[in-house]
Coordinates of C-alpha atoms in Angstrom, one line a residue:
Chain A
M1 CA 0.0 0.0 0.0
Y2 CA 2.7 2.6 1.0
K3 CA 4.9 1.4 -1.8
Y4 CA 2.0 1.9 -4.1
I5 CA 1.3 5.4 -2.9
I6 CA 5.0 6.3 -3.3
R7 CA 5.0 4.8 -6.8
R8 CA 2.0 6.8 -7.7
I9 CA 3.5 10.0 -6.5
L10 CA 6.7 9.3 -8.5
I11 CA 4.5 8.8 -11.6
F12 CA 3.3 12.3 -11.0
I13 CA 6.6 13.7 -12.1
P14 CA 6.5 12.7 -15.7
M15 CA 2.8 13.4 -15.9
L16 CA 3.3 16.9 -14.6
L17 CA 6.1 17.4 -17.0
A18 CA 3.9 16.3 -19.8
L19 CA 1.3 18.7 -18.5
T20 CA 3.7 21.6 -18.5
I21 CA 4.5 20.9 -22.1
I22 CA 0.9 20.8 -23.1
V23 CA 0.0 23.9 -21.2
F24 CA 3.0 25.7 -22.7
A25 CA 2.3 24.5 -26.2
L26 CA -1.3 25.6 -26.0
A27 CA -0.3 29.1 -24.8
Q28 CA 2.2 29.3 -27.6
A29 CA -0.4 28.2 -30.1
A30 CA -2.9 30.9 -29.0
P31 CA -2.8 33.8 -31.4
G32 CA -1.4 37.2 -30.3
D33 CA 0.5 38.2 -27.2
P34 CA -0.3 40.4 -24.2
F35 CA 0.0 43.6 -26.3
T36 CA -2.3 42.6 -29.1
G37 CA -6.0 43.4 -28.6
Q38 CA -5.2 46.5 -26.6
I39 CA -5.5 49.9 -28.2
L40 CA -2.0 50.9 -28.8
D41 CA -1.2 54.4 -27.6
P42 CA -0.2 56.3 -30.7
N43 CA 2.2 58.4 -28.7
I44 CA 4.3 55.4 -27.9
D45 CA 6.8 54.4 -30.4
P46 CA 6.2 50.8 -31.7
E47 CA 9.9 50.3 -30.9
V48 CA 9.1 50.5 -27.2
Y49 CA 6.6 47.6 -27.5
E50 CA 9.3 45.7 -29.4
L51 CA 11.7 46.5 -26.6
R52 CA 9.2 45.3 -24.0
R53 CA 8.7 42.0 -25.9
E54 CA 12.4 41.6 -25.9
E55 CA 12.5 42.3 -22.1
L56 CA 9.8 39.7 -21.4
G57 CA 11.6 37.1 -23.5
L58 CA 8.8 36.8 -26.0
N59 CA 11.2 36.9 -28.9
D60 CA 13.4 34.0 -27.6
P61 CA 13.3 30.7 -29.4
V62 CA 10.3 28.6 -28.1
P63 CA 12.4 25.9 -26.3
V64 CA 14.3 28.5 -24.5
Q65 CA 11.1 30.2 -23.4
Y66 CA 9.8 26.8 -22.2
F67 CA 12.9 26.1 -20.3
N68 CA 12.9 29.5 -18.7
W69 CA 9.3 29.1 -17.7
L70 CA 9.8 25.6 -16.3
T71 CA 12.8 26.6 -14.2
S72 CA 11.0 29.5 -12.7
I73 CA 7.8 27.7 -11.8
L74 CA 9.9 24.9 -10.3
S75 CA 11.6 27.5 -8.1
G76 CA 8.2 28.6 -7.0
D77 CA 8.1 31.7 -9.1
L78 CA 4.9 31.6 -11.2
G79 CA 5.7 34.9 -12.8
Q80 CA 3.8 38.1 -12.9
S81 CA 0.4 38.9 -14.3
I82 CA 0.6 41.1 -17.3
Y83 CA -2.9 42.4 -17.0
Y84 CA -2.7 43.1 -13.3
N85 CA 0.3 45.4 -13.7
G86 CA 2.9 42.9 -12.7
R87 CA 1.3 41.5 -9.6
S88 CA 2.7 38.1 -8.7
V89 CA 0.6 35.2 -10.1
L90 CA 1.1 33.3 -6.8
D91 CA -0.4 36.2 -5.0
L92 CA -3.4 36.4 -7.3
I93 CA -4.1 32.7 -7.1
S94 CA -3.7 32.4 -3.3
Q95 CA -6.0 35.4 -2.8
R96 CA -8.8 33.7 -4.8
F97 CA -8.1 30.1 -3.8
P98 CA -9.8 30.0 -0.4
N99 CA -13.0 31.4 -1.8
T100 CA -13.2 28.7 -4.4
M101 CA -12.3 26.1 -1.9
Y102 CA -15.1 27.2 0.5
L103 CA -17.5 27.1 -2.4
G104 CA -16.4 23.7 -3.6
V105 CA -16.5 22.1 -0.2
F106 CA -19.8 23.7 0.6
A107 CA -21.3 22.5 -2.7
L108 CA -19.9 19.0 -2.2
A109 CA -21.3 18.8 1.4
I110 CA -24.7 19.8 0.2
T111 CA -24.5 17.3 -2.6
L112 CA -23.6 14.4 -0.4
M113 CA -26.0 15.4 2.4
I114 CA -28.9 15.4 0.0
S115 CA -28.1 12.8 -2.6
I116 CA -27.0 9.9 -0.4
P117 CA -30.0 9.8 2.0
I118 CA -32.4 10.3 -0.9
G119 CA -30.6 7.7 -3.0
I120 CA -30.8 5.2 -0.2
Y121 CA -34.5 5.9 0.5
S122 CA -35.3 5.6 -3.2
A123 CA -33.6 2.2 -3.3
R124 CA -35.4 1.0 -0.2
K125 CA -38.8 2.1 -1.5
P126 CA -38.5 1.9 -5.2
Y127 CA -41.4 3.2 -7.2
S128 CA -42.7 5.1 -4.2
A129 CA -43.9 8.7 -4.6
L130 CA -40.6 10.0 -3.2
D131 CA -38.6 7.8 -5.5
Y132 CA -40.5 9.2 -8.5
G133 CA -40.1 12.7 -7.2
A134 CA -36.4 12.2 -6.8
T135 CA -36.1 10.7 -10.2
G136 CA -37.9 13.7 -11.7
F137 CA -35.7 16.1 -9.7
G138 CA -32.7 14.1 -10.9
F139 CA -33.5 14.6 -14.6
L140 CA -34.4 18.2 -14.0
G141 CA -31.1 18.8 -12.1
L142 CA -29.1 17.4 -14.9
A143 CA -31.1 19.1 -17.6
I144 CA -31.0 22.7 -16.3
P145 CA -27.9 24.6 -17.2
N146 CA -26.0 25.9 -14.2
F147 CA -26.1 29.6 -15.2
F148 CA -29.9 29.4 -15.8
F149 CA -30.5 27.8 -12.4
G150 CA -28.3 30.4 -10.8
L151 CA -30.2 33.3 -12.4
I152 CA -33.5 31.8 -11.4
A153 CA -32.3 31.3 -7.8
I154 CA -31.1 34.9 -7.6
Y155 CA -34.4 36.1 -9.0
I156 CA -36.5 34.1 -6.5
F157 CA -34.5 33.9 -3.3
S158 CA -32.4 37.1 -3.6
I159 CA -34.6 39.6 -5.4
N160 CA -38.1 38.5 -4.6
F161 CA -37.7 37.1 -1.1
G162 CA -34.4 38.7 -0.1
W163 CA -33.3 35.7 1.8
F164 CA -29.8 35.3 0.5
P165 CA -27.3 37.7 -1.0
S166 CA -26.8 37.4 -4.8
Q167 CA -23.1 38.1 -5.0
G168 CA -19.8 38.3 -3.3
T169 CA -18.4 36.3 -0.4
I170 CA -18.8 38.6 2.6
T171 CA -20.9 41.7 3.5
S172 CA -18.1 43.5 5.2
N173 CA -14.6 43.0 6.5
N174 CA -15.5 44.3 9.9
L175 CA -17.3 41.1 11.0
T176 CA -15.4 38.8 13.3
G177 CA -15.8 35.4 14.9
I178 CA -19.0 33.5 14.5
T179 CA -20.9 36.3 12.8
A180 CA -18.2 36.4 10.1
L181 CA -18.6 32.6 9.6
I182 CA -22.3 32.8 9.4
D183 CA -22.1 35.7 6.9
R184 CA -19.7 33.7 4.8
L185 CA -22.0 30.7 4.8
H186 CA -25.0 32.9 4.0
H187 CA -23.2 34.1 0.9
L188 CA -22.3 30.5 -0.1
V189 CA -25.9 29.2 0.0
L190 CA -27.1 30.1 -3.5
P191 CA -23.8 29.6 -5.4
G192 CA -23.3 26.4 -3.4
I193 CA -26.6 24.9 -4.4
T194 CA -26.2 26.0 -8.0
L195 CA -22.8 24.5 -8.2
G196 CA -23.9 21.3 -6.5
L197 CA -27.2 20.8 -8.4
A198 CA -25.8 18.5 -11.2
G199 CA -23.7 16.6 -8.7
T200 CA -26.6 16.0 -6.4
A201 CA -28.7 14.6 -9.3
T202 CA -25.8 12.3 -10.4
Y203 CA -24.9 11.0 -7.0
M204 CA -28.5 10.4 -6.2
R205 CA -29.0 8.3 -9.3
Y206 CA -25.8 6.4 -8.6
M207 CA -26.7 5.8 -5.0
R208 CA -30.1 4.5 -5.9
S209 CA -28.9 2.0 -8.4
E210 CA -26.0 0.9 -6.3
V211 CA -28.1 0.3 -3.2
L212 CA -30.8 -1.5 -5.2
D213 CA -28.1 -3.6 -6.7
V214 CA -26.5 -4.5 -3.4
L215 CA -29.9 -5.2 -1.7
G216 CA -30.6 -7.8 -4.3
S217 CA -27.2 -9.6 -3.8
D218 CA -26.6 -13.0 -2.3
Y219 CA -24.7 -11.7 0.7
I220 CA -27.6 -9.5 1.8
R221 CA -29.8 -12.6 1.7
T222 CA -27.1 -14.3 3.9
A223 CA -27.1 -11.4 6.3
K224 CA -30.9 -11.6 6.6
A225 CA -30.7 -15.4 7.0
K226 CA -28.3 -14.8 9.9
G227 CA -31.0 -12.8 11.6
M228 CA -29.5 -9.3 11.1
T229 CA -32.0 -6.5 11.7
S230 CA -32.9 -4.3 8.8
N231 CA -30.7 -1.5 10.1
S232 CA -27.7 -3.8 10.3
V233 CA -28.4 -5.1 6.8
L234 CA -28.6 -1.6 5.5
Y235 CA -25.9 0.3 7.3
K236 CA -23.4 -2.4 7.8
H237 CA -23.8 -4.8 4.9
T238 CA -25.2 -2.6 2.1
L239 CA -23.8 0.8 2.5
R240 CA -20.1 0.1 2.4
N241 CA -20.5 -2.0 -0.7
A242 CA -22.8 0.6 -2.4
L243 CA -20.3 3.4 -1.6
I244 CA -17.4 1.8 -3.6
P245 CA -18.3 3.4 -7.0
I246 CA -19.3 6.6 -5.3
V247 CA -15.8 7.0 -4.0
T248 CA -14.4 6.8 -7.6
L249 CA -16.8 9.5 -8.6
M250 CA -15.7 11.7 -5.8
G251 CA -12.1 11.4 -6.9
F252 CA -13.0 13.1 -10.1
E253 CA -15.1 15.6 -8.3
F254 CA -12.0 16.7 -6.3
G255 CA -10.4 18.2 -9.4
A256 CA -13.7 19.9 -10.2
L257 CA -13.7 21.5 -6.8
V258 CA -11.2 24.1 -8.0
S259 CA -11.9 24.1 -11.7
G260 CA -15.6 23.5 -12.1
A261 CA -17.0 26.7 -10.8
V262 CA -16.1 29.0 -13.6
I263 CA -19.7 29.6 -14.7
T264 CA -21.3 29.6 -11.3
E265 CA -18.7 32.1 -10.0
Q266 CA -19.4 34.3 -12.9
V267 CA -23.2 34.3 -12.3
F268 CA -22.8 35.1 -8.6
N269 CA -19.9 37.5 -9.2
F270 CA -17.9 35.4 -6.9
P271 CA -14.2 36.3 -6.5
G272 CA -12.8 32.9 -6.9
L273 CA -10.4 31.1 -9.3
G274 CA -13.2 30.6 -11.9
T275 CA -13.6 34.3 -12.4
L276 CA -9.9 34.9 -12.4
F277 CA -9.5 32.2 -15.0
L278 CA -12.1 33.7 -17.3
Q279 CA -10.7 37.2 -16.9
S280 CA -7.2 36.0 -17.7
V281 CA -8.4 34.2 -20.8
M282 CA -10.2 37.3 -21.9
N283 CA -7.1 39.4 -21.3
Q284 CA -4.7 36.9 -22.8
D285 CA -2.8 37.0 -19.5
Y286 CA -0.7 33.9 -20.2
P287 CA 1.3 33.7 -17.0
V288 CA -1.9 33.4 -15.0
I289 CA -3.6 31.0 -17.4
M290 CA -0.7 28.7 -17.5
S291 CA -0.3 28.6 -13.8
M292 CA -3.9 27.9 -13.3
C293 CA -4.0 25.1 -15.9
L294 CA -1.1 23.5 -14.0
L295 CA -2.9 23.9 -10.7
F296 CA -6.1 22.3 -12.1
G297 CA -4.0 19.5 -13.4
V298 CA -2.3 18.9 -10.1
F299 CA -5.7 18.8 -8.4
I300 CA -7.1 16.3 -10.8
L301 CA -4.0 14.1 -10.3
V302 CA -4.3 14.3 -6.6
G303 CA -8.0 13.6 -6.7
N304 CA -7.4 10.4 -8.6
L305 CA -4.7 9.3 -6.2
L306 CA -7.1 10.0 -3.3
A307 CA -9.8 8.0 -5.0
D308 CA -7.4 5.1 -5.5
I309 CA -6.4 5.2 -1.9
F310 CA -10.0 5.3 -0.6
Y311 CA -10.9 2.6 -3.0
C312 CA -8.3 0.4 -1.4
I313 CA -9.7 1.2 2.1
V314 CA -13.3 0.5 1.4
D315 CA -12.8 -2.5 -0.9
P316 CA -10.5 -5.1 0.5
R317 CA -10.5 -7.0 -2.8
I318 CA -8.4 -4.2 -4.3
R319 CA -4.7 -4.5 -3.3
Y320 CA -2.0 -2.6 -5.1
D321 CA 1.1 -4.6 -4.7
Chain B
M1 CA -45.6 -34.9 14.8
T2 CA -43.9 -35.7 18.0
N3 CA -42.7 -33.4 20.8
S4 CA -39.2 -33.4 19.5
T5 CA -40.1 -32.6 15.8
V6 CA -37.8 -29.8 14.7
L7 CA -39.9 -28.5 11.8
S8 CA -43.4 -29.2 10.8
V9 CA -44.8 -27.5 7.7
E10 CA -48.6 -27.7 7.3
G11 CA -50.5 -26.6 4.3
L12 CA -48.0 -24.0 3.3
K13 CA -49.0 -21.8 0.4
T14 CA -46.7 -19.1 -0.9
Y15 CA -48.1 -17.1 -3.8
F16 CA -46.7 -14.4 -5.9
Y17 CA -49.0 -11.7 -7.0
L18 CA -47.8 -10.6 -10.4
D19 CA -48.9 -7.7 -12.6
D20 CA -52.1 -8.2 -14.6
N21 CA -53.7 -9.8 -11.5
E22 CA -52.0 -13.1 -12.2
I23 CA -51.1 -15.3 -9.3
A24 CA -48.1 -17.6 -9.3
K25 CA -48.7 -20.4 -6.9
A26 CA -45.0 -21.2 -6.3
V27 CA -45.7 -23.3 -3.3
D28 CA -49.2 -24.7 -3.2
H29 CA -50.2 -26.7 -0.1
V30 CA -47.0 -28.4 1.1
D31 CA -46.8 -30.5 4.2
F32 CA -43.8 -32.2 5.7
A33 CA -41.9 -32.6 9.0
I34 CA -38.3 -33.1 10.0
E35 CA -37.1 -35.0 13.1
P36 CA -33.8 -34.3 14.9
G37 CA -30.9 -36.1 13.2
E38 CA -32.9 -36.6 10.0
T39 CA -32.0 -35.4 6.6
L40 CA -35.0 -34.7 4.5
A41 CA -34.2 -34.1 0.8
L42 CA -36.3 -31.9 -1.3
V43 CA -35.8 -32.7 -5.0
G44 CA -37.1 -31.3 -8.2
E45 CA -36.2 -29.3 -11.3
S46 CA -35.5 -25.6 -11.3
G47 CA -38.8 -23.8 -10.9
S48 CA -40.5 -26.6 -8.9
G49 CA -40.7 -24.4 -5.8
K50 CA -37.9 -25.9 -3.6
S51 CA -36.2 -22.6 -2.9
I52 CA -39.4 -20.8 -2.3
T53 CA -40.3 -23.4 0.3
S54 CA -37.0 -22.9 2.1
L55 CA -37.3 -19.1 2.0
S56 CA -40.8 -19.4 3.3
I57 CA -39.5 -21.3 6.3
M58 CA -37.1 -18.4 6.9
N59 CA -39.9 -15.9 6.3
L60 CA -37.7 -14.2 3.7
I61 CA -40.2 -14.1 0.9
E62 CA -40.0 -10.7 -0.8
K63 CA -42.8 -8.8 -2.5
P64 CA -44.8 -9.5 -4.6
G65 CA -44.6 -12.9 -2.9
K66 CA -46.5 -13.7 0.3
I67 CA -47.2 -16.7 2.5
V68 CA -51.0 -16.9 2.1
D69 CA -51.8 -19.9 4.2
G70 CA -50.4 -22.7 6.4
A71 CA -48.4 -23.1 9.5
I72 CA -44.7 -23.5 10.1
Y73 CA -43.9 -25.1 13.5
L74 CA -40.3 -24.6 14.4
N75 CA -39.4 -26.5 17.6
G76 CA -43.2 -26.5 18.3
K77 CA -43.8 -22.8 17.8
N78 CA -45.7 -21.5 14.9
I79 CA -43.5 -18.9 13.3
V80 CA -45.6 -18.1 10.2
D81 CA -47.1 -14.9 11.6
L82 CA -44.2 -13.5 13.5
S83 CA -43.2 -9.9 12.9
D84 CA -40.0 -9.3 11.0
K85 CA -38.4 -8.1 14.2
K86 CA -39.3 -11.3 16.0
M87 CA -38.1 -13.3 13.0
T88 CA -34.6 -11.8 13.3
E89 CA -34.3 -13.5 16.6
I90 CA -35.1 -16.9 15.0
R91 CA -33.1 -16.7 11.8
G92 CA -29.5 -17.7 12.4
K93 CA -30.3 -18.8 15.9
E94 CA -33.0 -21.6 15.7
V95 CA -32.5 -22.2 12.0
G96 CA -29.3 -21.8 10.0
M97 CA -29.2 -21.7 6.2
I98 CA -26.5 -22.1 3.6
F99 CA -26.9 -21.2 0.0
Q100 CA -26.1 -22.4 -3.5
E101 CA -23.5 -19.9 -4.5
P102 CA -20.7 -19.6 -2.0
M103 CA -18.7 -17.3 -4.2
T104 CA -21.2 -14.4 -3.6
A105 CA -22.9 -15.5 -0.4
L106 CA -20.3 -13.8 1.9
N107 CA -20.0 -10.0 2.2
P108 CA -16.9 -9.1 0.2
V109 CA -15.9 -6.1 2.4
Y110 CA -15.8 -7.8 5.8
T111 CA -13.4 -10.4 7.1
V112 CA -14.5 -14.0 7.6
G113 CA -14.1 -13.5 11.4
N114 CA -16.3 -10.4 11.4
Q115 CA -19.1 -12.3 9.6
I116 CA -19.1 -15.2 12.1
V117 CA -18.6 -13.0 15.2
E118 CA -21.6 -10.9 14.1
V119 CA -24.0 -13.8 14.4
L120 CA -22.6 -14.9 17.7
R121 CA -22.8 -11.4 19.2
K122 CA -26.4 -11.0 17.9
H123 CA -27.8 -14.3 19.1
K124 CA -25.6 -15.4 21.9
K125 CA -24.9 -11.9 23.3
M126 CA -21.2 -12.8 23.5
S127 CA -18.6 -10.1 24.1
S128 CA -16.4 -9.6 21.1
S129 CA -13.4 -11.4 22.5
V130 CA -15.4 -14.5 23.5
A131 CA -17.1 -14.5 20.1
K132 CA -13.8 -14.3 18.4
K133 CA -12.5 -17.4 20.3
R134 CA -15.7 -19.2 19.5
A135 CA -15.4 -18.2 15.8
I136 CA -11.9 -19.8 15.7
E137 CA -13.3 -23.0 17.3
L138 CA -16.1 -23.1 14.7
L139 CA -13.7 -22.6 11.9
K140 CA -11.5 -25.4 13.2
L141 CA -14.6 -27.5 13.5
V142 CA -15.5 -27.0 9.8
G143 CA -12.0 -27.8 8.7
F144 CA -9.7 -24.8 8.8
P145 CA -6.5 -25.9 10.5
R146 CA -5.1 -22.4 10.7
A147 CA -8.3 -20.8 11.8
E148 CA -6.4 -18.0 13.7
E149 CA -5.3 -16.6 10.4
T150 CA -8.5 -17.4 8.5
I151 CA -10.6 -15.2 10.6
K152 CA -8.6 -12.2 9.4
E153 CA -9.0 -13.1 5.8
H154 CA -11.6 -11.7 3.4
P155 CA -13.9 -14.0 1.4
H156 CA -12.0 -13.3 -1.9
Q157 CA -8.9 -14.9 -0.4
L158 CA -10.8 -18.3 -0.1
S159 CA -11.8 -20.9 -2.6
G160 CA -15.4 -21.8 -3.3
G161 CA -15.3 -24.9 -1.1
M162 CA -13.6 -22.9 1.7
R163 CA -16.3 -20.2 1.5
Q164 CA -19.0 -22.8 1.8
R165 CA -17.3 -24.1 4.9
V166 CA -17.4 -20.6 6.3
M167 CA -21.1 -20.5 5.5
I168 CA -21.6 -23.7 7.4
A169 CA -19.7 -22.3 10.3
I170 CA -22.0 -19.3 10.3
A171 CA -25.1 -21.5 10.0
I172 CA -24.2 -23.7 12.9
A173 CA -22.7 -21.0 15.0
C174 CA -25.7 -20.8 17.3
E175 CA -26.3 -24.6 17.3
P176 CA -29.7 -24.4 15.6
K177 CA -31.9 -27.4 15.6
L178 CA -32.6 -27.0 11.9
L179 CA -30.2 -26.5 9.0
I180 CA -31.5 -25.6 5.6
A181 CA -29.1 -26.3 2.8
D182 CA -30.3 -24.9 -0.5
E183 CA -28.3 -26.7 -3.2
P184 CA -25.1 -26.3 -1.2
T185 CA -22.9 -28.0 -3.7
T186 CA -24.3 -27.1 -7.1
A187 CA -21.6 -24.5 -7.7
L188 CA -18.7 -26.7 -6.5
D189 CA -16.7 -29.3 -8.3
V190 CA -17.3 -32.9 -7.6
T191 CA -14.6 -33.7 -5.1
I192 CA -15.4 -30.6 -3.0
Q193 CA -19.1 -31.5 -3.2
A194 CA -18.5 -34.7 -1.3
Q195 CA -16.4 -33.0 1.3
I196 CA -19.0 -30.3 1.9
L197 CA -21.9 -32.8 2.1
D198 CA -19.8 -35.0 4.5
L199 CA -19.2 -31.9 6.6
I200 CA -22.9 -31.1 6.8
D201 CA -23.6 -34.7 7.7
E202 CA -21.0 -34.6 10.4
M203 CA -22.4 -31.4 11.9
K204 CA -25.9 -32.9 11.8
H205 CA -24.8 -35.8 14.0
K206 CA -22.7 -33.5 16.3
F207 CA -25.5 -31.1 17.0
D208 CA -28.5 -33.5 16.5
M209 CA -29.9 -31.1 13.9
G210 CA -32.6 -31.8 11.4
V211 CA -31.4 -31.0 7.8
L212 CA -33.6 -29.9 4.9
L213 CA -31.4 -30.6 1.9
I214 CA -32.6 -29.0 -1.2
T215 CA -31.0 -30.5 -4.4
H216 CA -31.7 -31.6 -7.9
D217 CA -29.0 -34.2 -7.7
L218 CA -30.4 -37.6 -7.0
G219 CA -26.9 -38.9 -6.5
V220 CA -26.6 -36.6 -3.5
V221 CA -30.0 -37.8 -2.3
A222 CA -28.9 -41.5 -2.5
E223 CA -25.8 -40.7 -0.4
Y224 CA -27.1 -38.4 2.3
A225 CA -30.9 -38.3 2.6
D226 CA -33.1 -40.3 5.0
R227 CA -36.4 -39.3 3.4
V228 CA -37.2 -37.7 0.1
L229 CA -39.8 -35.3 -1.1
V230 CA -40.2 -35.0 -4.8
M231 CA -41.6 -31.6 -5.7
Y232 CA -43.1 -30.5 -9.0
G233 CA -45.1 -27.4 -9.8
G234 CA -45.2 -26.1 -6.2
Q235 CA -46.6 -29.4 -4.8
I236 CA -45.1 -32.6 -3.4
V237 CA -45.8 -35.4 -5.9
E238 CA -44.1 -38.2 -4.1
S239 CA -42.9 -38.7 -0.5
A240 CA -40.9 -41.7 0.6
T241 CA -37.9 -43.0 2.4
K242 CA -34.8 -43.0 0.4
Q243 CA -34.8 -46.8 -0.1
T244 CA -38.4 -46.9 -1.2
L245 CA -38.0 -44.1 -3.6
F246 CA -35.0 -45.6 -5.4
N247 CA -36.4 -49.2 -5.3
D248 CA -40.0 -48.5 -6.0
P249 CA -40.6 -45.1 -7.5
K250 CA -44.3 -44.5 -8.3
H251 CA -44.8 -41.1 -9.8
P252 CA -44.0 -40.7 -13.5
Y253 CA -42.0 -37.6 -12.6
T254 CA -39.9 -39.5 -10.1
N255 CA -39.3 -42.1 -12.8
G256 CA -38.4 -39.5 -15.2
L257 CA -35.8 -38.0 -12.8
L258 CA -34.4 -41.4 -12.1
A259 CA -34.2 -42.3 -15.8
S260 CA -32.1 -39.2 -16.4
L261 CA -29.4 -40.5 -14.1
P262 CA -26.4 -42.1 -15.7
S263 CA -25.9 -45.7 -14.5
L264 CA -22.8 -47.8 -14.2
D265 CA -24.6 -51.1 -14.7
K266 CA -26.5 -50.4 -17.9
Q267 CA -25.0 -49.6 -21.3
T268 CA -27.1 -46.8 -22.9
D269 CA -26.5 -44.4 -25.7
R270 CA -28.6 -41.6 -24.4
L271 CA -29.8 -40.6 -20.9
G272 CA -33.5 -40.4 -20.3
A273 CA -35.0 -36.9 -20.4
I274 CA -38.3 -35.5 -19.3
K275 CA -39.8 -33.7 -22.3
G276 CA -40.5 -30.0 -22.0
T277 CA -39.8 -27.7 -19.0
V278 CA -41.6 -26.8 -15.8
P279 CA -44.4 -24.5 -16.7
P280 CA -44.2 -21.0 -15.1
A281 CA -46.0 -20.9 -11.7
H282 CA -48.8 -18.7 -13.0
R283 CA -49.5 -21.0 -16.0
F284 CA -50.0 -24.4 -14.4
P285 CA -52.3 -26.7 -16.3
K286 CA -55.8 -27.1 -15.0
G287 CA -55.6 -30.8 -14.0
C288 CA -52.5 -32.6 -12.9
R289 CA -49.6 -30.2 -13.0
F290 CA -47.4 -32.7 -14.6
S291 CA -50.0 -33.6 -17.3
T292 CA -48.3 -31.5 -20.0
R293 CA -45.1 -33.6 -19.8
C294 CA -46.4 -37.0 -18.5
P295 CA -45.9 -40.0 -20.7
H296 CA -48.9 -41.8 -19.0
V297 CA -51.3 -38.9 -19.3
M298 CA -55.0 -39.9 -19.3
E299 CA -58.2 -38.0 -19.9
K300 CA -58.8 -37.6 -16.2
C301 CA -55.4 -36.0 -15.7
L302 CA -56.4 -33.0 -17.8
H303 CA -59.3 -32.1 -15.5
A304 CA -58.5 -33.0 -12.0
N305 CA -55.4 -32.6 -10.0
P306 CA -54.9 -35.8 -8.0
D307 CA -54.4 -35.7 -4.2
L308 CA -51.4 -36.9 -2.4
I309 CA -52.5 -40.3 -1.2
P310 CA -50.7 -43.0 0.8
E311 CA -49.5 -45.9 -1.3
S312 CA -48.0 -47.8 1.5
D313 CA -46.7 -47.0 4.9
G314 CA -44.7 -43.7 4.7
H315 CA -45.0 -43.6 0.9
E316 CA -47.3 -41.1 -0.7
V317 CA -48.0 -40.4 -4.3
R318 CA -49.9 -37.7 -6.2
C319 CA -51.0 -39.5 -9.3
H320 CA -54.2 -40.9 -10.9
L321 CA -52.4 -44.1 -11.9
F322 CA -52.5 -45.1 -8.2
K323 CA -55.7 -45.5 -6.3

């Protein structure tokens, strides 16, 4: 097991290297540079722009540029944002990162708290009214686009009822302690539900079919024949088996925690990584784009590793050695 | 029925209520009894109602099925109307059960020890350390020499025969008076079959249990049963001691089953076969349920289903040929 984890982490190195090449190549292939698309000040000599390009190393041969970039990110220097007047990329990302993390974790918590109990209930009482309701909700949740649901939610709960704020992460910086936490959570409710909607629907369907599947299996009949009570049958014998595929799904979700919120953050004007990413793309701010692509990649790799490790814990049949 | 009778099933009817208001009479008025130390074999083809009979005894019939009539006396107590909660105190304690498919009958995510300890803790109220010791003893009893290690293993680390031994250990953990073995060796290869059946027989003597052995293998019946019930279409068509059944089979269905056995004494090109298949339980013919496949079918058979009538002492047959 430990050997396996170490091996997996070692495999990260070539994968990350490959990722840097892809990210760099994509950035190179994109048309233009940070100076195109802006209205060039006629009072500035085009020579100055050329000089600036030379300074930034944009005129170097491509492999040299790649090598320079790689060595600097390895030493922890992600470069400076061009759009944000030379602010450090690390700074920009670390400022936005916690917000996105809160949103992602909150959305995942809502997803799991709703989908797993409903999925189990649906499986225990298939074709009941609640099961049909959940199925209907599931299809609706998957069918409604995120941004549309977000807008409707804002319209109803923010504008009409005024229950939840429609944008931002906090009301004011002056709040402290528990009030600050509550304020933060209050701001997370609508974007969290919006972001978690599709996931809730997916997990619910998965959970329902898994539990149904397990309940019909031979070892559940054995458990019943042993005189286990229905609670023991469900919580001890069924659930752990039904959760095995859910764990895999959650591994993928981990990567989406940081990268998946682009649209939702935009709708709720939420200052997270998603908005930063979109802005950077619009402004052709390559140092930021490249760093974020790398970050997303790392998260997806880590998510998969975590999924494999959890997999190993919940399912004793899987042994990696 | 005597005082010591382990299991007495009287007039058991288990029906399945299908869509379109059709009723599948999977078990239709079945009576039998098992004494301590006796192995009663229940034989018949797939679809004849053997497994539904055993699951009815466990009260594990799932919707849309239902026990509609009859009584099941387990150690003298009628358990047919007990609540599900009360039944959990009987299953695994007063009656143990092993199943056909050992490869999937154990929970893959828990250790063997955990699955034995669980039943001891539930029914015997043992502490976990006492239950663990007992689990090791039980595993040794069913033939695991290094039981101390086996309890830490997961089912996937054991072979099919070994898993069936674990199932037996679970079934006898609380020393029940009745053991139901639902085709316990169908999924195992022949040498392992004999070992498992010998083990069941040994446990029967050790704990003075009654055994309900469900099988479609008449070879198994010849070796291990004391009495035999032949089941067809949800009903018992012939009931006899093993010797009587093999020496003097009456019912055409029993004859058909026996004719399909290979024999060492006779040289034959083809084994006998009973034409057709068991009709589905909601499409039984009007008269005798075997009439659609019976080589001796008569006019009467198409209209009236015969009763199970005594042919000689302890030998009953359900057929119009015998009156």
